[in-house]
């Protein structure tokens, strides 16, 4: 795969009544295959009650949604998840979780508009489900990191093994995470921001508490 260079990350300034001066707002996508934990990650870090557009799986999804490895899943995101997290120095991150099924991919272009970058969640039980997201962000030149959600019943692999299996460029960070844990999810977001700023030629931000 060819290395991708990105334009400087887009930011927006907005007024915050709780603080003096503007607040920097960053938009981040959380993508990946069906059932990899996107909704869980957004909910783990959001300081507001996340907006979720989940619907129950029905018989109509049989033969359409691949439940291999996630047979216990009973709901699916049909539009997006939305959450917000405020870091130190007045930096607000707005999280948009993308739908994982192929029939909802038409929404990705709108959701990705103006995004700083993306987190591609992966599941070692279903690595093939990650390829579509990785290819999409590579084509668009959007900075992204790959975060392997370590499910309890999944085989564990080191990041170099995951990088090889997914044929990811050396400059793209690959991390292990637990999407249920706030600290782990925040580390993934910080790694993405640092990666996006490196690609833009900027200095890495201070890691928040």
mmCIF file of C-alpha atoms in Angstrom:
data_model
loop_
_atom_site.group_PDB
_atom_site.id
_atom_site.type_symbol
_atom_site.label_atom_id
_atom_site.label_comp_id
_atom_site.label_asym_id
_atom_site.label_seq_id
_atom_site.Cartn_x
_atom_site.Cartn_y
_atom_site.Cartn_z
ATOM 1 C CA UNK A 1 0.000 0.000 0.000
ATOM 2 C CA UNK A 2 1.203 3.495 -0.731
ATOM 3 C CA UNK A 3 1.795 5.937 2.080
ATOM 4 C CA UNK A 4 -0.825 8.648 2.360
ATOM 5 C CA UNK A 5 -0.152 12.254 3.271
ATOM 6 C CA UNK A 6 -2.933 14.420 4.591
ATOM 7 C CA UNK A 7 -3.719 18.096 4.464
ATOM 8 C CA UNK A 8 -3.534 19.936 7.816
ATOM 9 C CA UNK A 9 -6.288 18.614 10.067
ATOM 10 C CA UNK A 10 -9.503 20.638 9.986
ATOM 11 C CA UNK A 11 -10.529 22.363 13.181
ATOM 12 C CA UNK A 12 -13.377 24.618 14.076
ATOM 13 C CA UNK A 13 -13.632 27.215 16.797
ATOM 14 C CA UNK A 14 -16.782 27.581 18.801
ATOM 15 C CA UNK A 15 -17.789 29.663 21.773
ATOM 16 C CA UNK A 16 -18.092 27.885 25.106
ATOM 17 C CA UNK A 17 -19.938 29.656 27.866
ATOM 18 C CA UNK A 18 -18.110 27.596 30.476
ATOM 19 C CA UNK A 19 -14.655 28.880 29.516
ATOM 20 C CA UNK A 20 -12.995 32.099 28.416
ATOM 21 C CA UNK A 21 -12.175 32.215 24.719
ATOM 22 C CA UNK A 22 -12.842 29.749 21.905
ATOM 23 C CA UNK A 23 -12.837 25.978 22.136
ATOM 24 C CA UNK A 24 -11.256 23.845 19.441
ATOM 25 C CA UNK A 25 -13.614 21.208 18.037
ATOM 26 C CA UNK A 26 -12.315 18.091 16.303
ATOM 27 C CA UNK A 27 -14.406 15.516 14.440
ATOM 28 C CA UNK A 28 -13.345 11.874 14.605
ATOM 29 C CA UNK A 29 -14.961 8.858 12.969
ATOM 30 C CA UNK A 30 -15.144 5.426 14.579
ATOM 31 C CA UNK A 31 -15.399 2.847 11.805
ATOM 32 C CA UNK A 32 -15.005 -0.861 11.264
ATOM 33 C CA UNK A 33 -16.959 -3.953 10.427
ATOM 34 C CA UNK A 34 -20.272 -5.104 11.800
ATOM 35 C CA UNK A 35 -20.137 -5.895 15.538
ATOM 36 C CA UNK A 36 -16.551 -4.780 16.255
ATOM 37 C CA UNK A 37 -17.512 -2.459 19.130
ATOM 38 C CA UNK A 38 -17.960 0.991 17.591
ATOM 39 C CA UNK A 39 -21.050 1.830 19.636
ATOM 40 C CA UNK A 40 -19.336 0.535 22.766
ATOM 41 C CA UNK A 41 -16.245 2.702 22.253
ATOM 42 C CA UNK A 42 -18.256 5.870 21.659
ATOM 43 C CA UNK A 43 -20.312 5.182 24.777
ATOM 44 C CA UNK A 44 -17.218 4.464 26.876
ATOM 45 C CA UNK A 45 -15.690 7.916 26.389
ATOM 46 C CA UNK A 46 -18.640 10.220 25.732
ATOM 47 C CA UNK A 47 -19.299 12.756 28.489
ATOM 48 C CA UNK A 48 -22.857 13.166 27.239
ATOM 49 C CA UNK A 49 -25.455 10.499 26.785
ATOM 50 C CA UNK A 50 -24.532 9.085 23.356
ATOM 51 C CA UNK A 51 -26.943 9.430 20.483
ATOM 52 C CA UNK A 52 -27.524 5.944 19.131
ATOM 53 C CA UNK A 53 -29.493 4.740 16.128
ATOM 54 C CA UNK A 54 -29.650 1.045 16.893
ATOM 55 C CA UNK A 55 -32.351 -1.276 15.660
ATOM 56 C CA UNK A 56 -33.016 -4.902 16.496
ATOM 57 C CA UNK A 57 -31.760 -7.492 14.049
ATOM 58 C CA UNK A 58 -34.654 -9.246 12.326
ATOM 59 C CA UNK A 59 -35.153 -12.208 10.031
ATOM 60 C CA UNK A 60 -34.657 -9.809 7.123
ATOM 61 C CA UNK A 61 -30.954 -9.611 7.985
ATOM 62 C CA UNK A 62 -30.435 -13.357 7.628
ATOM 63 C CA UNK A 63 -28.052 -13.947 4.755
ATOM 64 C CA UNK A 64 -27.314 -10.209 4.583
ATOM 65 C CA UNK A 65 -25.472 -9.442 7.827
ATOM 66 C CA UNK A 66 -22.510 -11.688 8.568
ATOM 67 C CA UNK A 67 -22.944 -12.855 12.169
ATOM 68 C CA UNK A 68 -19.927 -15.143 12.120
ATOM 69 C CA UNK A 69 -18.111 -14.524 15.408
ATOM 70 C CA UNK A 70 -20.848 -12.222 16.754
ATOM 71 C CA UNK A 71 -23.800 -14.591 16.905
ATOM 72 C CA UNK A 72 -24.954 -13.085 20.227
ATOM 73 C CA UNK A 73 -25.404 -9.621 18.698
ATOM 74 C CA UNK A 74 -29.068 -8.555 18.645
ATOM 75 C CA UNK A 75 -28.910 -4.917 17.472
ATOM 76 C CA UNK A 76 -27.151 -2.910 14.788
ATOM 77 C CA UNK A 77 -26.390 0.749 14.076
ATOM 78 C CA UNK A 78 -28.432 1.938 11.090
ATOM 79 C CA UNK A 79 -27.308 5.568 10.851
ATOM 80 C CA UNK A 80 -24.611 6.659 13.276
ATOM 81 C CA UNK A 81 -23.531 6.935 16.892
ATOM 82 C CA UNK A 82 -22.635 10.353 18.279
ATOM 83 C CA UNK A 83 -20.711 11.323 21.399
ATOM 84 C CA UNK A 84 -18.531 14.100 22.778
ATOM 85 C CA UNK A 85 -15.433 14.216 24.948
ATOM 86 C CA UNK A 86 -13.656 17.357 26.195
ATOM 87 C CA UNK A 87 -9.919 17.134 26.687
ATOM 88 C CA UNK A 88 -7.641 19.563 28.491
ATOM 89 C CA UNK A 89 -7.033 23.051 27.092
ATOM 90 C CA UNK A 90 -10.623 23.293 25.826
ATOM 91 C CA UNK A 91 -10.291 20.746 23.026
ATOM 92 C CA UNK A 92 -13.631 19.062 22.285
ATOM 93 C CA UNK A 93 -13.769 15.868 20.244
ATOM 94 C CA UNK A 94 -17.006 14.930 18.503
ATOM 95 C CA UNK A 95 -17.254 11.221 17.779
ATOM 96 C CA UNK A 96 -19.277 9.781 14.913
ATOM 97 C CA UNK A 97 -19.643 6.020 14.799
ATOM 98 C CA UNK A 98 -20.301 4.761 11.285
ATOM 99 C CA UNK A 99 -22.646 1.887 10.396
ATOM 100 C CA UNK A 100 -20.762 -1.300 9.635
ATOM 101 C CA UNK A 101 -22.953 -3.102 7.121
ATOM 102 C CA UNK A 102 -22.292 -2.678 3.412
ATOM 103 C CA UNK A 103 -25.829 -1.466 2.690
ATOM 104 C CA UNK A 104 -25.197 1.637 4.842
ATOM 105 C CA UNK A 105 -21.816 2.558 3.356
ATOM 106 C CA UNK A 106 -23.416 5.301 1.251
ATOM 107 C CA UNK A 107 -23.511 7.389 4.461
ATOM 108 C CA UNK A 108 -19.757 7.334 4.968
ATOM 109 C CA UNK A 109 -19.024 10.227 2.605
ATOM 110 C CA UNK A 110 -21.288 12.574 4.534
ATOM 111 C CA UNK A 111 -20.105 11.400 7.940
ATOM 112 C CA UNK A 112 -16.426 11.747 6.966
ATOM 113 C CA UNK A 113 -16.767 15.315 5.705
ATOM 114 C CA UNK A 114 -14.464 17.598 7.734
ATOM 115 C CA UNK A 115 -13.115 14.782 9.918
ATOM 116 C CA UNK A 116 -9.679 15.043 11.516
ATOM 117 C CA UNK A 117 -9.248 11.302 11.174
ATOM 118 C CA UNK A 118 -10.701 7.903 11.923
ATOM 119 C CA UNK A 119 -10.352 4.987 14.282
ATOM 120 C CA UNK A 120 -10.760 1.656 12.493
ATOM 121 C CA UNK A 121 -11.806 -0.935 15.065
ATOM 122 C CA UNK A 122 -10.822 -4.501 14.272
ATOM 123 C CA UNK A 123 -11.777 -7.899 15.682
ATOM 124 C CA UNK A 124 -9.243 -10.720 15.318
ATOM 125 C CA UNK A 125 -12.118 -13.179 14.874
ATOM 126 C CA UNK A 126 -13.237 -11.308 11.760
ATOM 127 C CA UNK A 127 -10.259 -9.360 10.385
ATOM 128 C CA UNK A 128 -11.658 -9.431 6.864
ATOM 129 C CA UNK A 129 -14.401 -7.051 8.046
ATOM 130 C CA UNK A 130 -11.767 -4.329 8.555
ATOM 131 C CA UNK A 131 -10.552 -4.150 4.953
ATOM 132 C CA UNK A 132 -13.415 -1.999 3.656
ATOM 133 C CA UNK A 133 -12.815 0.743 6.241
ATOM 134 C CA UNK A 134 -9.045 0.697 5.752
ATOM 135 C CA UNK A 135 -9.389 0.909 1.956
ATOM 136 C CA UNK A 136 -11.929 3.737 2.255
ATOM 137 C CA UNK A 137 -9.732 5.980 4.421
ATOM 138 C CA UNK A 138 -6.619 5.206 2.378
ATOM 139 C CA UNK A 139 -8.417 6.282 -0.805
ATOM 140 C CA UNK A 140 -9.665 9.489 0.812
ATOM 141 C CA UNK A 141 -6.279 10.277 2.370
ATOM 142 C CA UNK A 142 -7.863 10.455 5.826
ATOM 143 C CA UNK A 143 -5.472 9.807 8.734
ATOM 144 C CA UNK A 144 -6.480 6.701 10.643
ATOM 145 C CA UNK A 145 -5.286 4.272 13.276
ATOM 146 C CA UNK A 146 -6.232 0.616 13.628
ATOM 147 C CA UNK A 147 -7.381 -0.376 17.109
ATOM 148 C CA UNK A 148 -7.835 -4.089 17.771
ATOM 149 C CA UNK A 149 -10.723 -4.573 20.197
ATOM 150 C CA UNK A 150 -9.590 -7.448 22.434
ATOM 151 C CA UNK A 151 -12.733 -9.501 22.971
ATOM 152 C CA UNK A 152 -12.588 -11.982 25.837
ATOM 153 C CA UNK A 153 -13.067 -15.036 23.592
ATOM 154 C CA UNK A 154 -10.819 -13.866 20.752
ATOM 155 C CA UNK A 155 -7.282 -15.015 19.989
ATOM 156 C CA UNK A 156 -4.629 -12.459 20.919
ATOM 157 C CA UNK A 157 -2.028 -11.232 18.441
ATOM 158 C CA UNK A 158 0.693 -8.610 18.697
ATOM 159 C CA UNK A 159 0.328 -5.363 16.676
ATOM 160 C CA UNK A 160 3.071 -6.370 14.173
ATOM 161 C CA UNK A 161 1.110 -9.536 13.388
ATOM 162 C CA UNK A 162 -2.072 -7.523 12.888
ATOM 163 C CA UNK A 163 -0.216 -5.063 10.638
ATOM 164 C CA UNK A 164 1.016 -7.905 8.453
ATOM 165 C CA UNK A 165 -2.371 -9.602 8.274
ATOM 166 C CA UNK A 166 -4.104 -6.356 7.238
ATOM 167 C CA UNK A 167 -1.219 -5.172 5.001
ATOM 168 C CA UNK A 168 -1.135 -1.796 6.755
ATOM 169 C CA UNK A 169 1.535 0.790 5.914
ATOM 170 C CA UNK A 170 4.311 1.123 8.516
ATOM 171 C CA UNK A 171 3.376 4.712 9.408
ATOM 172 C CA UNK A 172 -0.186 3.772 10.461
ATOM 173 C CA UNK A 173 -0.418 3.103 14.231
ATOM 174 C CA UNK A 174 -1.815 -0.284 15.278
ATOM 175 C CA UNK A 175 -2.973 -0.584 18.880
ATOM 176 C CA UNK A 176 -4.637 -3.093 21.168
ATOM 177 C CA UNK A 177 -7.602 -1.814 23.159
ATOM 178 C CA UNK A 178 -10.657 -2.707 25.211
ATOM 179 C CA UNK A 179 -13.511 -0.621 23.817
ATOM 180 C CA UNK A 180 -15.432 -1.057 27.082
ATOM 181 C CA UNK A 181 -12.815 0.743 29.168
ATOM 182 C CA UNK A 182 -12.755 4.542 29.171
ATOM 183 C CA UNK A 183 -8.995 4.832 29.626
ATOM 184 C CA UNK A 184 -8.234 2.410 26.823
ATOM 185 C CA UNK A 185 -10.651 4.128 24.434
ATOM 186 C CA UNK A 186 -9.174 7.552 25.263
ATOM 187 C CA UNK A 187 -5.665 6.276 24.530
ATOM 188 C CA UNK A 188 -6.843 5.267 21.056
ATOM 189 C CA UNK A 189 -8.271 8.748 20.402
ATOM 190 C CA UNK A 190 -5.101 10.474 21.615
ATOM 191 C CA UNK A 191 -2.999 8.234 19.362
ATOM 192 C CA UNK A 192 -5.142 9.227 16.392
ATOM 193 C CA UNK A 193 -4.832 12.966 17.127
ATOM 194 C CA UNK A 194 -1.057 12.612 17.492
ATOM 195 C CA UNK A 195 -0.861 10.661 14.237
ATOM 196 C CA UNK A 196 -2.954 13.218 12.332
ATOM 197 C CA UNK A 197 -0.786 16.072 13.575
ATOM 198 C CA UNK A 198 2.398 14.229 12.619
ATOM 199 C CA UNK A 199 1.093 13.771 9.085
ATOM 200 C CA UNK A 200 0.217 17.468 8.986
ATOM 201 C CA UNK A 201 3.694 18.414 10.166
ATOM 202 C CA UNK A 202 2.516 19.746 13.523
ATOM 203 C CA UNK A 203 3.752 19.077 17.016
ATOM 204 C CA UNK A 204 2.241 16.264 19.052
ATOM 205 C CA UNK A 205 -0.228 17.453 21.695
ATOM 206 C CA UNK A 206 0.244 16.837 25.401
ATOM 207 C CA UNK A 207 -1.370 13.576 26.477
ATOM 208 C CA UNK A 208 -4.427 14.461 28.599
ATOM 209 C CA UNK A 209 -5.122 13.075 32.034
#
